[in-house]
């Protein structure tokens, strides 16, 4: 957990104070210093004016506040309980929106993504802001950064536009992956087929009719041959009929 700059300053100050006290105690035990200056100082404090004593009391109060602040940083903080509604303020007053209504809006956004399978979704409200947690399973051929980023932006903008409540954050947890299907290639977040090492499903579908045409080509040639054969037979029959007509005419001429 990263502490803010103010908390770091308090920790550093208290640490230096503790080191000074420890060093003074060690020096006192080794005989490097004596308690005589402290006795003299206490005697002078008893003879000080009220203003000086008030200043020392103020310093003592500040040190106590430092110590309390340090203890508050060490002790675990109580978690805020989620409210069952969110508050939206406007110029005319206040509007309370139930968490269930907001969850329905989130579900509407999730239903628009075919490449995502929703495991669970939950919404937490502190009455002023809301936080959305979504657990999903994503298809294997989908880019996670692009799909998740688009989903987070969509949920945040849609909730704020519909309800007017500020969305603090949208957290997405990818719990698993599901196999890709025929519609995966149509997704705007699909990974290009060249990066997968194989051709896309659309390209495979386009090549299938070409193979069928090649297979059907020999059959078409045979059909054309069959059509040409009767035509040749018909021409031969017409020639034979003409010869038969000419033969009787020649016989009549010979008889005359």
PDB file of C-alpha atoms in Angstrom:
ATOM      1  CA  UNK A   1       0.000   0.000   0.000  1.00  0.00           C
ATOM      2  CA  UNK A   2       1.431   3.385  -0.987  1.00  0.00           C
ATOM      3  CA  UNK A   3       1.069   6.103   1.677  1.00  0.00           C
ATOM      4  CA  UNK A   4       0.590   9.780   0.750  1.00  0.00           C
ATOM      5  CA  UNK A   5       3.348  12.344   1.351  1.00  0.00           C
ATOM      6  CA  UNK A   6       1.723  13.654   4.547  1.00  0.00           C
ATOM      7  CA  UNK A   7       1.637  10.209   6.136  1.00  0.00           C
ATOM      8  CA  UNK A   8       5.261   9.624   5.157  1.00  0.00           C
ATOM      9  CA  UNK A   9       6.272  12.847   6.889  1.00  0.00           C
ATOM     10  CA  UNK A  10       4.513  11.804  10.091  1.00  0.00           C
ATOM     11  CA  UNK A  11       6.169   8.387  10.044  1.00  0.00           C
ATOM     12  CA  UNK A  12       9.609   9.936   9.462  1.00  0.00           C
ATOM     13  CA  UNK A  13       9.169  12.467  12.253  1.00  0.00           C
ATOM     14  CA  UNK A  14       8.028   9.859  14.780  1.00  0.00           C
ATOM     15  CA  UNK A  15      10.859   7.568  13.760  1.00  0.00           C
ATOM     16  CA  UNK A  16      13.441  10.309  14.323  1.00  0.00           C
ATOM     17  CA  UNK A  17      11.943  11.084  17.725  1.00  0.00           C
ATOM     18  CA  UNK A  18      12.112   7.425  18.704  1.00  0.00           C
ATOM     19  CA  UNK A  19      15.766   7.229  17.562  1.00  0.00           C
ATOM     20  CA  UNK A  20      16.671  10.306  19.622  1.00  0.00           C
ATOM     21  CA  UNK A  21      15.070   8.875  22.738  1.00  0.00           C
ATOM     22  CA  UNK A  22      16.829   5.527  22.199  1.00  0.00           C
ATOM     23  CA  UNK A  23      20.190   7.249  21.675  1.00  0.00           C
ATOM     24  CA  UNK A  24      19.731   9.320  24.862  1.00  0.00           C
ATOM     25  CA  UNK A  25      18.872   6.200  26.885  1.00  0.00           C
ATOM     26  CA  UNK A  26      21.985   4.359  25.596  1.00  0.00           C
ATOM     27  CA  UNK A  27      24.198   7.385  26.312  1.00  0.00           C
ATOM     28  CA  UNK A  28      22.745   7.625  29.829  1.00  0.00           C
ATOM     29  CA  UNK A  29      23.512   3.962  30.513  1.00  0.00           C
ATOM     30  CA  UNK A  30      27.096   4.316  29.222  1.00  0.00           C
ATOM     31  CA  UNK A  31      27.689   7.380  31.389  1.00  0.00           C
ATOM     32  CA  UNK A  32      28.156   9.709  28.466  1.00  0.00           C
ATOM     33  CA  UNK A  33      25.461  12.010  29.813  1.00  0.00           C
ATOM     34  CA  UNK A  34      24.002  12.573  33.264  1.00  0.00           C
ATOM     35  CA  UNK A  35      20.611  13.503  34.602  1.00  0.00           C
ATOM     36  CA  UNK A  36      21.894  16.722  36.128  1.00  0.00           C
ATOM     37  CA  UNK A  37      20.921  18.847  33.099  1.00  0.00           C
ATOM     38  CA  UNK A  38      17.433  17.366  33.250  1.00  0.00           C
ATOM     39  CA  UNK A  39      17.168  18.229  36.974  1.00  0.00           C
ATOM     40  CA  UNK A  40      18.331  21.753  36.297  1.00  0.00           C
ATOM     41  CA  UNK A  41      15.848  22.038  33.412  1.00  0.00           C
ATOM     42  CA  UNK A  42      12.967  20.862  35.602  1.00  0.00           C
ATOM     43  CA  UNK A  43      13.979  23.431  38.239  1.00  0.00           C
ATOM     44  CA  UNK A  44      13.897  26.160  35.627  1.00  0.00           C
ATOM     45  CA  UNK A  45      10.508  25.015  34.340  1.00  0.00           C
ATOM     46  CA  UNK A  46       9.037  25.392  37.825  1.00  0.00           C
ATOM     47  CA  UNK A  47      10.199  28.999  37.825  1.00  0.00           C
ATOM     48  CA  UNK A  48       8.966  29.771  34.292  1.00  0.00           C
ATOM     49  CA  UNK A  49       6.172  32.152  33.480  1.00  0.00           C
ATOM     50  CA  UNK A  50       2.697  31.060  32.457  1.00  0.00           C
ATOM     51  CA  UNK A  51       3.371  31.861  28.787  1.00  0.00           C
ATOM     52  CA  UNK A  52       6.369  29.528  28.676  1.00  0.00           C
ATOM     53  CA  UNK A  53       4.455  26.771  30.409  1.00  0.00           C
ATOM     54  CA  UNK A  54       1.574  27.213  27.910  1.00  0.00           C
ATOM     55  CA  UNK A  55       4.008  26.876  24.998  1.00  0.00           C
ATOM     56  CA  UNK A  56       5.384  23.630  26.452  1.00  0.00           C
ATOM     57  CA  UNK A  57       1.847  22.305  26.884  1.00  0.00           C
ATOM     58  CA  UNK A  58       1.123  23.111  23.223  1.00  0.00           C
ATOM     59  CA  UNK A  59       4.262  21.223  22.141  1.00  0.00           C
ATOM     60  CA  UNK A  60       3.178  18.244  24.268  1.00  0.00           C
ATOM     61  CA  UNK A  61      -0.283  18.288  22.670  1.00  0.00           C
ATOM     62  CA  UNK A  62       1.250  18.309  19.189  1.00  0.00           C
ATOM     63  CA  UNK A  63       3.432  15.330  20.077  1.00  0.00           C
ATOM     64  CA  UNK A  64       0.367  13.458  21.357  1.00  0.00           C
ATOM     65  CA  UNK A  65      -1.448  14.184  18.093  1.00  0.00           C
ATOM     66  CA  UNK A  66       1.534  12.856  16.154  1.00  0.00           C
ATOM     67  CA  UNK A  67       1.448   9.661  18.203  1.00  0.00           C
ATOM     68  CA  UNK A  68      -2.295   9.207  17.696  1.00  0.00           C
ATOM     69  CA  UNK A  69      -1.922   9.754  13.981  1.00  0.00           C
ATOM     70  CA  UNK A  70       0.757   7.093  13.817  1.00  0.00           C
ATOM     71  CA  UNK A  71      -1.451   4.637  15.706  1.00  0.00           C
ATOM     72  CA  UNK A  72      -4.371   5.342  13.351  1.00  0.00           C
ATOM     73  CA  UNK A  73      -2.160   4.497  10.370  1.00  0.00           C
ATOM     74  CA  UNK A  74      -1.109   1.177  11.886  1.00  0.00           C
ATOM     75  CA  UNK A  75      -4.560   0.030  13.002  1.00  0.00           C
ATOM     76  CA  UNK A  76      -6.804  -1.488  10.281  1.00  0.00           C
ATOM     77  CA  UNK A  77      -9.506   0.778   8.944  1.00  0.00           C
ATOM     78  CA  UNK A  78     -13.146  -0.195   9.031  1.00  0.00           C
ATOM     79  CA  UNK A  79     -14.661  -0.934   5.654  1.00  0.00           C
ATOM     80  CA  UNK A  80     -17.578   1.189   4.619  1.00  0.00           C
ATOM     81  CA  UNK A  81     -20.788  -0.715   4.110  1.00  0.00           C
ATOM     82  CA  UNK A  82     -22.375  -0.417   0.703  1.00  0.00           C
ATOM     83  CA  UNK A  83     -25.601   1.511   0.578  1.00  0.00           C
ATOM     84  CA  UNK A  84     -28.703   0.214  -1.185  1.00  0.00           C
ATOM     85  CA  UNK A  85     -29.089   3.433  -3.163  1.00  0.00           C
ATOM     86  CA  UNK A  86     -27.107   6.257  -4.751  1.00  0.00           C
ATOM     87  CA  UNK A  87     -27.834   9.960  -4.486  1.00  0.00           C
ATOM     88  CA  UNK A  88     -27.911  12.315  -7.456  1.00  0.00           C
ATOM     89  CA  UNK A  89     -28.066  16.028  -6.687  1.00  0.00           C
ATOM     90  CA  UNK A  90     -29.447  18.603  -9.089  1.00  0.00           C
ATOM     91  CA  UNK A  91     -30.623  22.205  -9.002  1.00  0.00           C
ATOM     92  CA  UNK A  92     -34.149  21.158  -8.036  1.00  0.00           C
ATOM     93  CA  UNK A  93     -33.263  18.805  -5.205  1.00  0.00           C
ATOM     94  CA  UNK A  94     -32.071  15.281  -4.584  1.00  0.00           C
ATOM     95  CA  UNK A  95     -32.792  11.957  -6.328  1.00  0.00           C
ATOM     96  CA  UNK A  96     -32.261   8.527  -4.771  1.00  0.00           C
ATOM     97  CA  UNK A  97     -31.578   5.733  -7.253  1.00  0.00           C
ATOM     98  CA  UNK A  98     -31.634   2.119  -6.120  1.00  0.00           C
ATOM     99  CA  UNK A  99     -28.618  -0.113  -6.697  1.00  0.00           C
ATOM    100  CA  UNK A 100     -30.823  -2.641  -8.509  1.00  0.00           C
ATOM    101  CA  UNK A 101     -31.734  -0.037 -11.132  1.00  0.00           C
ATOM    102  CA  UNK A 102     -28.050   0.751 -11.679  1.00  0.00           C
ATOM    103  CA  UNK A 103     -27.200  -2.953 -11.929  1.00  0.00           C
ATOM    104  CA  UNK A 104     -29.806  -3.303 -14.688  1.00  0.00           C
ATOM    105  CA  UNK A 105     -28.039  -0.554 -16.635  1.00  0.00           C
ATOM    106  CA  UNK A 106     -24.717  -2.358 -16.226  1.00  0.00           C
ATOM    107  CA  UNK A 107     -26.271  -5.605 -17.442  1.00  0.00           C
ATOM    108  CA  UNK A 108     -27.556  -3.810 -20.539  1.00  0.00           C
ATOM    109  CA  UNK A 109     -23.994  -2.816 -21.430  1.00  0.00           C
ATOM    110  CA  UNK A 110     -22.697  -6.338 -20.848  1.00  0.00           C
ATOM    111  CA  UNK A 111     -25.328  -7.913 -23.089  1.00  0.00           C
ATOM    112  CA  UNK A 112     -24.029  -5.944 -26.086  1.00  0.00           C
ATOM    113  CA  UNK A 113     -20.709  -7.835 -26.132  1.00  0.00           C
ATOM    114  CA  UNK A 114     -21.046 -11.294 -27.676  1.00  0.00           C
ATOM    115  CA  UNK A 115     -17.365 -12.064 -27.080  1.00  0.00           C
ATOM    116  CA  UNK A 116     -17.831 -11.742 -23.290  1.00  0.00           C
ATOM    117  CA  UNK A 117     -19.499 -14.254 -20.968  1.00  0.00           C
ATOM    118  CA  UNK A 118     -20.517 -12.625 -17.692  1.00  0.00           C
ATOM    119  CA  UNK A 119     -19.757 -14.698 -14.608  1.00  0.00           C
ATOM    120  CA  UNK A 120     -21.077 -12.182 -12.069  1.00  0.00           C
ATOM    121  CA  UNK A 121     -21.502  -8.441 -11.625  1.00  0.00           C
ATOM    122  CA  UNK A 122     -21.981  -6.299  -8.540  1.00  0.00           C
ATOM    123  CA  UNK A 123     -22.334  -2.607  -7.755  1.00  0.00           C
ATOM    124  CA  UNK A 124     -21.296  -0.832  -4.541  1.00  0.00           C
ATOM    125  CA  UNK A 125     -22.475   2.622  -3.521  1.00  0.00           C
ATOM    126  CA  UNK A 126     -21.378   5.059  -0.799  1.00  0.00           C
ATOM    127  CA  UNK A 127     -24.398   7.248  -1.679  1.00  0.00           C
ATOM    128  CA  UNK A 128     -22.239   9.806  -3.504  1.00  0.00           C
ATOM    129  CA  UNK A 129     -20.325   7.555  -5.927  1.00  0.00           C
ATOM    130  CA  UNK A 130     -20.571   3.966  -7.147  1.00  0.00           C
ATOM    131  CA  UNK A 131     -18.067   1.244  -7.969  1.00  0.00           C
ATOM    132  CA  UNK A 132     -18.767  -1.567 -10.432  1.00  0.00           C
ATOM    133  CA  UNK A 133     -17.140  -5.015 -10.217  1.00  0.00           C
ATOM    134  CA  UNK A 134     -17.559  -7.389 -13.159  1.00  0.00           C
ATOM    135  CA  UNK A 135     -16.269 -10.969 -13.389  1.00  0.00           C
ATOM    136  CA  UNK A 136     -16.133 -12.247 -16.972  1.00  0.00           C
ATOM    137  CA  UNK A 137     -14.813 -15.024 -19.207  1.00  0.00           C
ATOM    138  CA  UNK A 138     -13.348 -13.824 -22.509  1.00  0.00           C
ATOM    139  CA  UNK A 139     -13.063 -15.633 -25.836  1.00  0.00           C
ATOM    140  CA  UNK A 140      -9.589 -16.900 -26.657  1.00  0.00           C
ATOM    141  CA  UNK A 141      -9.024 -14.929 -29.904  1.00  0.00           C
ATOM    142  CA  UNK A 142     -10.026 -11.552 -28.426  1.00  0.00           C
ATOM    143  CA  UNK A 143      -7.583  -8.810 -27.371  1.00  0.00           C
ATOM    144  CA  UNK A 144      -8.064  -8.434 -23.611  1.00  0.00           C
ATOM    145  CA  UNK A 145      -6.703  -4.853 -23.263  1.00  0.00           C
ATOM    146  CA  UNK A 146      -8.905  -3.498 -26.058  1.00  0.00           C
ATOM    147  CA  UNK A 147     -12.080  -5.347 -25.065  1.00  0.00           C
ATOM    148  CA  UNK A 148     -11.777  -4.584 -21.331  1.00  0.00           C
ATOM    149  CA  UNK A 149     -10.887  -0.923 -21.852  1.00  0.00           C
ATOM    150  CA  UNK A 150     -13.868  -0.452 -24.177  1.00  0.00           C
ATOM    151  CA  UNK A 151     -16.163  -2.216 -21.685  1.00  0.00           C
ATOM    152  CA  UNK A 152     -15.003  -0.039 -18.778  1.00  0.00           C
ATOM    153  CA  UNK A 153     -15.495   3.186 -20.739  1.00  0.00           C
ATOM    154  CA  UNK A 154     -18.920   2.095 -21.950  1.00  0.00           C
ATOM    155  CA  UNK A 155     -20.183   1.182 -18.467  1.00  0.00           C
ATOM    156  CA  UNK A 156     -18.841   4.391 -16.905  1.00  0.00           C
ATOM    157  CA  UNK A 157     -20.261   6.709 -19.570  1.00  0.00           C
ATOM    158  CA  UNK A 158     -23.601   4.898 -19.801  1.00  0.00           C
ATOM    159  CA  UNK A 159     -24.183   4.905 -16.027  1.00  0.00           C
ATOM    160  CA  UNK A 160     -23.249   8.561 -15.634  1.00  0.00           C
ATOM    161  CA  UNK A 161     -25.384   9.589 -18.627  1.00  0.00           C
ATOM    162  CA  UNK A 162     -28.459   7.641 -17.492  1.00  0.00           C
ATOM    163  CA  UNK A 163     -28.351   8.239 -13.728  1.00  0.00           C
ATOM    164  CA  UNK A 164     -26.167  11.306 -13.197  1.00  0.00           C
ATOM    165  CA  UNK A 165     -24.298   9.465 -10.434  1.00  0.00           C
ATOM    166  CA  UNK A 166     -20.512   9.660 -10.517  1.00  0.00           C
ATOM    167  CA  UNK A 167     -18.833   6.307 -11.226  1.00  0.00           C
ATOM    168  CA  UNK A 168     -15.676   6.074  -9.130  1.00  0.00           C
ATOM    169  CA  UNK A 169     -14.188   3.078 -10.957  1.00  0.00           C
ATOM    170  CA  UNK A 170     -15.093   0.018 -13.008  1.00  0.00           C
ATOM    171  CA  UNK A 171     -13.097  -3.078 -12.071  1.00  0.00           C
ATOM    172  CA  UNK A 172     -13.060  -6.040 -14.468  1.00  0.00           C
ATOM    173  CA  UNK A 173     -11.818  -9.484 -13.401  1.00  0.00           C
ATOM    174  CA  UNK A 174     -11.086 -12.043 -16.143  1.00  0.00           C
ATOM    175  CA  UNK A 175     -11.775 -15.393 -14.470  1.00  0.00           C
ATOM    176  CA  UNK A 176     -11.302 -17.621 -17.532  1.00  0.00           C
ATOM    177  CA  UNK A 177     -11.309 -18.053 -21.289  1.00  0.00           C
ATOM    178  CA  UNK A 178     -13.889 -19.655 -23.581  1.00  0.00           C
ATOM    179  CA  UNK A 179     -13.321 -21.107 -27.092  1.00  0.00           C
ATOM    180  CA  UNK A 180     -13.793 -18.851 -30.094  1.00  0.00           C
ATOM    181  CA  UNK A 181     -16.729 -19.393 -32.437  1.00  0.00           C
ATOM    182  CA  UNK A 182     -17.705 -18.395 -35.983  1.00  0.00           C
ATOM    183  CA  UNK A 183     -18.699 -14.863 -34.887  1.00  0.00           C
ATOM    184  CA  UNK A 184     -15.405 -14.136 -33.152  1.00  0.00           C
ATOM    185  CA  UNK A 185     -13.761 -12.858 -36.350  1.00  0.00           C
ATOM    186  CA  UNK A 186     -16.555 -10.271 -36.705  1.00  0.00           C
ATOM    187  CA  UNK A 187     -15.754  -8.687 -33.319  1.00  0.00           C
ATOM    188  CA  UNK A 188     -13.942  -5.307 -33.435  1.00  0.00           C
ATOM    189  CA  UNK A 189     -11.583  -6.635 -30.759  1.00  0.00           C
ATOM    190  CA  UNK A 190     -10.613  -9.837 -32.622  1.00  0.00           C
ATOM    191  CA  UNK A 191      -6.905 -10.555 -33.043  1.00  0.00           C
ATOM    192  CA  UNK A 192      -5.813 -10.498 -36.733  1.00  0.00           C
ATOM    193  CA  UNK A 193      -5.579 -13.918 -38.362  1.00  0.00           C
ATOM    194  CA  UNK A 194      -1.946 -13.269 -39.369  1.00  0.00           C
ATOM    195  CA  UNK A 195      -0.963 -13.122 -35.691  1.00  0.00           C
ATOM    196  CA  UNK A 196      -2.733 -16.411 -34.965  1.00  0.00           C
ATOM    197  CA  UNK A 197      -0.763 -18.288 -37.647  1.00  0.00           C
ATOM    198  CA  UNK A 198      -3.794 -19.450 -39.625  1.00  0.00           C
ATOM    199  CA  UNK A 199      -6.352 -18.010 -41.994  1.00  0.00           C
ATOM    200  CA  UNK A 200      -9.496 -16.392 -40.739  1.00  0.00           C
ATOM    201  CA  UNK A 201     -12.837 -18.148 -40.843  1.00  0.00           C
ATOM    202  CA  UNK A 202     -14.160 -15.737 -43.476  1.00  0.00           C
ATOM    203  CA  UNK A 203     -11.276 -16.558 -45.829  1.00  0.00           C
ATOM    204  CA  UNK A 204     -11.864 -20.279 -45.382  1.00  0.00           C
ATOM    205  CA  UNK A 205     -15.541 -19.830 -46.243  1.00  0.00           C
ATOM    206  CA  UNK A 206     -14.642 -17.907 -49.397  1.00  0.00           C
ATOM    207  CA  UNK A 207     -12.306 -20.667 -50.588  1.00  0.00           C
ATOM    208  CA  UNK A 208     -14.839 -23.483 -50.174  1.00  0.00           C
ATOM    209  CA  UNK A 209     -16.979 -22.530 -53.241  1.00  0.00           C
ATOM    210  CA  UNK A 210     -13.818 -22.301 -55.380  1.00  0.00           C
ATOM    211  CA  UNK A 211     -12.967 -25.906 -54.532  1.00  0.00           C
ATOM    212  CA  UNK A 212     -16.489 -26.996 -55.399  1.00  0.00           C
ATOM    213  CA  UNK A 213     -16.268 -25.249 -58.778  1.00  0.00           C
ATOM    214  CA  UNK A 214     -13.040 -27.087 -59.593  1.00  0.00           C
ATOM    215  CA  UNK A 215     -14.636 -30.384 -58.666  1.00  0.00           C
ATOM    216  CA  UNK A 216     -17.676 -29.592 -60.813  1.00  0.00           C
ATOM    217  CA  UNK A 217     -15.573 -28.539 -63.844  1.00  0.00           C
ATOM    218  CA  UNK A 218     -15.065 -32.133 -65.244  1.00  0.00           C
ATOM    219  CA  UNK A 219     -18.796 -32.776 -64.966  1.00  0.00           C
ATOM    220  CA  UNK A 220     -19.535 -29.615 -66.951  1.00  0.00           C
ATOM    221  CA  UNK A 221     -17.085 -30.671 -69.699  1.00  0.00           C
ATOM    222  CA  UNK A 222     -18.741 -34.090 -69.949  1.00  0.00           C
ATOM    223  CA  UNK A 223     -22.180 -32.445 -70.173  1.00  0.00           C
ATOM    224  CA  UNK A 224     -20.954 -30.203 -72.999  1.00  0.00           C
ATOM    225  CA  UNK A 225     -19.584 -33.248 -74.860  1.00  0.00           C
ATOM    226  CA  UNK A 226     -22.931 -35.008 -74.483  1.00  0.00           C
ATOM    227  CA  UNK A 227     -24.713 -31.951 -75.893  1.00  0.00           C
ATOM    228  CA  UNK A 228     -22.326 -31.758 -78.850  1.00  0.00           C
ATOM    229  CA  UNK A 229     -22.703 -35.494 -79.688  1.00  0.00           C
ATOM    230  CA  UNK A 230     -26.472 -35.364 -80.431  1.00  0.00           C
ATOM    231  CA  UNK A 231     -25.881 -32.267 -82.548  1.00  0.00           C
ATOM    232  CA  UNK A 232     -23.349 -34.161 -84.724  1.00  0.00           C
ATOM    233  CA  UNK A 233     -25.713 -37.141 -85.019  1.00  0.00           C
ATOM    234  CA  UNK A 234     -28.528 -34.850 -86.188  1.00  0.00           C
ATOM    235  CA  UNK A 235     -26.288 -33.378 -88.922  1.00  0.00           C
ATOM    236  CA  UNK A 236     -25.353 -36.851 -90.171  1.00  0.00           C
ATOM    237  CA  UNK A 237     -29.024 -37.882 -90.290  1.00  0.00           C
ATOM    238  CA  UNK A 238     -29.899 -34.775 -92.324  1.00  0.00           C
ATOM    239  CA  UNK A 239     -27.127 -35.551 -94.831  1.00  0.00           C
ATOM    240  CA  UNK A 240     -28.358 -39.163 -95.222  1.00  0.00           C
ATOM    241  CA  UNK A 241     -31.926 -37.962 -95.817  1.00  0.00           C
ATOM    242  CA  UNK A 242     -30.762 -35.609 -98.578  1.00  0.00           C
ATOM    243  CA  UNK A 243     -28.843 -38.431-100.273  1.00  0.00           C
ATOM    244  CA  UNK A 244     -31.952 -40.651-100.183  1.00  0.00           C
ATOM    245  CA  UNK A 245     -33.974 -37.890-101.866  1.00  0.00           C
ATOM    246  CA  UNK A 246     -31.373 -37.454-104.590  1.00  0.00           C
ATOM    247  CA  UNK A 247     -31.235 -41.212-105.372  1.00  0.00           C
ATOM    248  CA  UNK A 248     -34.869 -41.549-106.625  1.00  0.00           C
ATOM    249  CA  UNK A 249     -34.404 -38.424-108.743  1.00  0.00           C
ATOM    250  CA  UNK A 250     -31.375 -39.965-110.518  1.00  0.00           C
ATOM    251  CA  UNK A 251     -33.271 -43.248-111.112  1.00  0.00           C
ATOM    252  CA  UNK A 252     -36.168 -41.398-112.817  1.00  0.00           C
ATOM    253  CA  UNK A 253     -33.723 -39.586-115.084  1.00  0.00           C
ATOM    254  CA  UNK A 254     -32.081 -42.874-116.137  1.00  0.00           C
ATOM    255  CA  UNK A 255     -35.457 -44.446-116.993  1.00  0.00           C
ATOM    256  CA  UNK A 256     -36.342 -41.601-119.326  1.00  0.00           C
TER     257      UNK A 256
END
